[in-house]
Protein backbone atom coordinates (compact mmCIF):
# COMPACT_ATOMS: atom_id res chain seq x y z
CA UNK A 1 0.00 0.00 0.00
CA UNK A 2 1.42 3.39 -0.87
CA UNK A 3 0.42 6.78 0.44
CA UNK A 4 -0.35 9.27 -2.31
CA UNK A 5 2.70 11.38 -3.01
CA UNK A 6 4.58 10.31 0.11
CA UNK A 7 6.00 6.86 -0.46
CA UNK A 8 6.42 6.03 -4.13
CA UNK A 9 7.77 2.60 -5.01
CA UNK A 10 7.32 1.17 -1.50
CA UNK A 11 5.07 -1.66 -2.64
CA UNK A 12 7.61 -4.26 -1.51
CA UNK A 13 6.97 -6.15 1.67
CA UNK A 14 9.02 -7.90 4.33
CA UNK A 15 7.89 -11.25 5.63
CA UNK A 16 8.43 -12.53 9.14
CA UNK A 17 7.42 -15.92 10.54
CA UNK A 18 5.11 -15.46 13.54
CA UNK A 19 5.37 -19.06 14.71
CA UNK A 20 8.63 -19.48 16.62
CA UNK A 21 9.72 -22.67 18.34
CA UNK A 22 12.46 -22.94 20.91
CA UNK A 23 13.35 -25.94 23.08
CA UNK A 24 10.45 -26.54 25.46
CA UNK A 25 8.34 -23.63 24.19
CA UNK A 26 6.08 -22.86 21.27
CA UNK A 27 4.88 -19.33 20.66
CA UNK A 28 1.15 -18.70 21.03
CA UNK A 29 -0.77 -18.63 17.75
CA UNK A 30 -1.63 -15.33 16.09
CA UNK A 31 -4.63 -13.62 17.72
CA UNK A 32 -6.92 -11.15 16.04
CA UNK A 33 -7.95 -8.93 18.97
CA UNK A 34 -5.95 -6.89 21.48
CA UNK A 35 -7.76 -8.64 24.34
CA UNK A 36 -6.68 -12.07 23.06
CA UNK A 37 -3.11 -10.82 22.62
CA UNK A 38 -3.07 -9.50 26.18
CA UNK A 39 -4.34 -12.83 27.54
CA UNK A 40 -1.80 -14.79 25.47
CA UNK A 41 1.05 -12.52 26.64
CA UNK A 42 -0.05 -12.82 30.27
CA UNK A 43 -0.19 -16.61 30.05
CA UNK A 44 3.19 -16.74 28.31
CA UNK A 45 4.91 -14.46 30.81
CA UNK A 46 3.15 -16.00 33.85
CA UNK A 47 5.69 -17.91 35.88
CA UNK A 48 8.59 -16.31 34.02
CA UNK A 49 8.42 -12.89 35.65
CA UNK A 50 8.42 -12.67 39.41
CA UNK A 51 9.72 -9.84 41.57
CA UNK A 52 11.45 -8.12 38.65
CA UNK A 53 13.21 -11.24 37.40
CA UNK A 54 12.46 -13.01 34.13
CA UNK A 55 14.96 -15.81 34.41
CA UNK A 56 16.85 -14.20 31.52
CA UNK A 57 20.14 -12.36 31.95
CA UNK A 58 18.95 -9.71 29.47
CA UNK A 59 15.64 -8.93 27.80
CA UNK A 60 15.43 -6.46 24.94
CA UNK A 61 12.39 -5.10 23.12
CA UNK A 62 12.67 -3.44 19.72
CA UNK A 63 9.75 -1.20 18.72
CA UNK A 64 9.28 -0.53 15.01
CA UNK A 65 7.16 2.05 13.19
CA UNK A 66 7.38 3.65 9.76
CA UNK A 67 8.92 7.07 9.18
CA UNK A 68 5.71 7.96 7.32
CA UNK A 69 3.39 6.63 10.05
CA UNK A 70 -0.17 7.36 8.90
CA UNK A 71 -1.55 5.45 11.91
CA UNK A 72 0.45 7.46 14.50
CA UNK A 73 1.52 4.15 16.08
CA UNK A 74 4.44 5.73 17.92
CA UNK A 75 2.23 8.21 19.73
CA UNK A 76 -0.78 5.93 20.29
CA UNK A 77 0.92 2.60 21.12
CA UNK A 78 4.69 2.47 21.07
CA UNK A 79 5.51 5.27 23.52
CA UNK A 80 3.15 3.79 26.14
CA UNK A 81 4.36 0.21 25.66
CA UNK A 82 8.01 1.23 25.63
CA UNK A 83 7.57 3.01 28.97
CA UNK A 84 5.74 -0.01 30.39
CA UNK A 85 8.44 -2.49 29.34
CA UNK A 86 11.24 -0.20 30.56
CA UNK A 87 9.75 0.88 33.88
CA UNK A 88 7.63 -2.08 35.02
CA UNK A 89 9.61 -4.98 33.58
CA UNK A 90 13.04 -3.25 33.51
CA UNK A 91 13.65 -4.48 29.95
CA UNK A 92 16.08 -2.75 27.61
CA UNK A 93 14.01 -0.96 24.98
CA UNK A 94 14.98 0.24 21.52
CA UNK A 95 13.05 2.21 18.94
CA UNK A 96 13.63 2.20 15.20
CA UNK A 97 11.77 4.27 12.66
CA UNK A 98 11.71 2.39 9.35
CA UNK A 99 12.80 4.84 6.64
CA UNK A 100 10.76 5.35 3.47
CA UNK A 101 13.75 4.77 1.20
CA UNK A 102 16.10 1.79 1.38
CA UNK A 103 13.84 0.50 4.14
CA UNK A 104 14.54 -3.21 3.63
CA UNK A 105 18.31 -3.04 4.25
CA UNK A 106 17.91 -0.48 7.05
CA UNK A 107 15.40 -2.73 8.84
CA UNK A 108 17.52 -5.86 8.30
CA UNK A 109 20.61 -4.08 9.67
CA UNK A 110 18.80 -2.80 12.77
CA UNK A 111 17.36 -6.22 13.60
CA UNK A 112 20.65 -8.03 12.85
CA UNK A 113 22.65 -5.65 15.06
CA UNK A 114 20.30 -6.17 18.01
CA UNK A 115 19.97 -9.92 17.44
CA UNK A 116 23.76 -10.13 17.61
CA UNK A 117 23.67 -8.52 21.08
CA UNK A 118 20.94 -10.89 22.32
CA UNK A 119 22.10 -14.10 20.62
CA UNK A 120 22.62 -16.08 23.83
CA UNK A 121 20.50 -18.80 25.41
CA UNK A 122 19.96 -16.68 28.54
CA UNK A 123 18.71 -13.64 26.58
CA UNK A 124 15.28 -12.82 25.18
CA UNK A 125 14.66 -10.45 22.26
CA UNK A 126 11.14 -9.21 21.46
CA UNK A 127 10.13 -7.26 18.33
CA UNK A 128 6.99 -5.10 18.36
CA UNK A 129 5.79 -3.74 15.01
CA UNK A 130 3.27 -0.90 14.90
CA UNK A 131 1.88 -0.46 11.41
CA UNK A 132 -0.03 -2.03 8.54
CA UNK A 133 0.29 -5.76 8.02
CA UNK A 134 -1.35 -8.77 6.52
CA UNK A 135 -1.44 -12.33 7.89
CA UNK A 136 -1.22 -15.26 5.50
CA UNK A 137 -3.53 -17.68 7.29
CA UNK A 138 -2.06 -20.70 5.49
CA UNK A 139 1.63 -20.05 6.24
CA UNK A 140 1.09 -17.94 9.40
CA UNK A 141 3.61 -15.39 8.07
CA UNK A 142 3.12 -11.67 8.46
CA UNK A 143 3.80 -9.18 5.70
CA UNK A 144 4.51 -5.66 6.91
CA UNK A 145 3.53 -2.81 4.62
CA UNK A 146 3.90 0.94 4.45
GROMACS .gro file of C-alpha atoms in nm, residues 9-104:
model
   96
    9UNK     CA    1   0.777   0.260  -0.501
   10UNK     CA    2   0.732   0.117  -0.150
   11UNK     CA    3   0.507  -0.166  -0.264
   12UNK     CA    4   0.761  -0.426  -0.151
   13UNK     CA    5   0.697  -0.615   0.167
   14UNK     CA    6   0.902  -0.790   0.433
   15UNK     CA    7   0.789  -1.125   0.563
   16UNK     CA    8   0.843  -1.253   0.914
   17UNK     CA    9   0.742  -1.592   1.054
   18UNK     CA   10   0.511  -1.546   1.354
   19UNK     CA   11   0.537  -1.906   1.471
   20UNK     CA   12   0.863  -1.948   1.662
   21UNK     CA   13   0.972  -2.267   1.834
   22UNK     CA   14   1.246  -2.294   2.091
   23UNK     CA   15   1.335  -2.594   2.308
   24UNK     CA   16   1.045  -2.654   2.546
   25UNK     CA   17   0.834  -2.363   2.419
   26UNK     CA   18   0.608  -2.286   2.127
   27UNK     CA   19   0.488  -1.933   2.066
   28UNK     CA   20   0.115  -1.870   2.103
   29UNK     CA   21  -0.077  -1.863   1.775
   30UNK     CA   22  -0.163  -1.533   1.609
   31UNK     CA   23  -0.463  -1.362   1.772
   32UNK     CA   24  -0.692  -1.115   1.604
   33UNK     CA   25  -0.795  -0.893   1.897
   34UNK     CA   26  -0.595  -0.689   2.148
   35UNK     CA   27  -0.776  -0.864   2.434
   36UNK     CA   28  -0.668  -1.207   2.306
   37UNK     CA   29  -0.311  -1.082   2.262
   38UNK     CA   30  -0.307  -0.950   2.618
   39UNK     CA   31  -0.434  -1.283   2.754
   40UNK     CA   32  -0.180  -1.479   2.547
   41UNK     CA   33   0.105  -1.252   2.664
   42UNK     CA   34  -0.005  -1.282   3.027
   43UNK     CA   35  -0.019  -1.661   3.005
   44UNK     CA   36   0.319  -1.674   2.831
   45UNK     CA   37   0.491  -1.446   3.081
   46UNK     CA   38   0.315  -1.600   3.385
   47UNK     CA   39   0.569  -1.791   3.588
   48UNK     CA   40   0.859  -1.631   3.402
   49UNK     CA   41   0.842  -1.289   3.565
   50UNK     CA   42   0.842  -1.267   3.941
   51UNK     CA   43   0.972  -0.984   4.157
   52UNK     CA   44   1.145  -0.812   3.865
   53UNK     CA   45   1.321  -1.124   3.740
   54UNK     CA   46   1.246  -1.301   3.413
   55UNK     CA   47   1.496  -1.581   3.441
   56UNK     CA   48   1.685  -1.420   3.152
   57UNK     CA   49   2.014  -1.236   3.195
   58UNK     CA   50   1.895  -0.971   2.947
   59UNK     CA   51   1.564  -0.893   2.780
   60UNK     CA   52   1.543  -0.646   2.494
   61UNK     CA   53   1.239  -0.510   2.312
   62UNK     CA   54   1.267  -0.344   1.972
   63UNK     CA   55   0.975  -0.120   1.872
   64UNK     CA   56   0.928  -0.053   1.501
   65UNK     CA   57   0.716   0.205   1.319
   66UNK     CA   58   0.738   0.365   0.976
   67UNK     CA   59   0.892   0.707   0.918
   68UNK     CA   60   0.571   0.796   0.732
   69UNK     CA   61   0.339   0.663   1.005
   70UNK     CA   62  -0.017   0.736   0.890
   71UNK     CA   63  -0.155   0.545   1.191
   72UNK     CA   64   0.045   0.746   1.450
   73UNK     CA   65   0.152   0.415   1.608
   74UNK     CA   66   0.444   0.573   1.792
   75UNK     CA   67   0.223   0.821   1.973
   76UNK     CA   68  -0.078   0.593   2.029
   77UNK     CA   69   0.092   0.260   2.112
   78UNK     CA   70   0.469   0.247   2.107
   79UNK     CA   71   0.551   0.527   2.352
   80UNK     CA   72   0.315   0.379   2.614
   81UNK     CA   73   0.436   0.021   2.566
   82UNK     CA   74   0.801   0.123   2.563
   83UNK     CA   75   0.757   0.301   2.897
   84UNK     CA   76   0.574  -0.001   3.039
   85UNK     CA   77   0.844  -0.249   2.934
   86UNK     CA   78   1.124  -0.020   3.056
   87UNK     CA   79   0.975   0.088   3.388
   88UNK     CA   80   0.763  -0.208   3.502
   89UNK     CA   81   0.961  -0.498   3.358
   90UNK     CA   82   1.304  -0.325   3.351
   91UNK     CA   83   1.365  -0.448   2.995
   92UNK     CA   84   1.608  -0.275   2.761
   93UNK     CA   85   1.401  -0.096   2.498
   94UNK     CA   86   1.498   0.024   2.152
   95UNK     CA   87   1.305   0.221   1.894
   96UNK     CA   88   1.363   0.220   1.520
   97UNK     CA   89   1.177   0.427   1.266
   98UNK     CA   90   1.171   0.239   0.935
   99UNK     CA   91   1.280   0.484   0.664
  100UNK     CA   92   1.076   0.535   0.347
  101UNK     CA   93   1.375   0.477   0.120
  102UNK     CA   94   1.610   0.179   0.138
  103UNK     CA   95   1.384   0.050   0.414
  104UNK     CA   96   1.454  -0.321   0.363
   0.00000   0.00000   0.00000
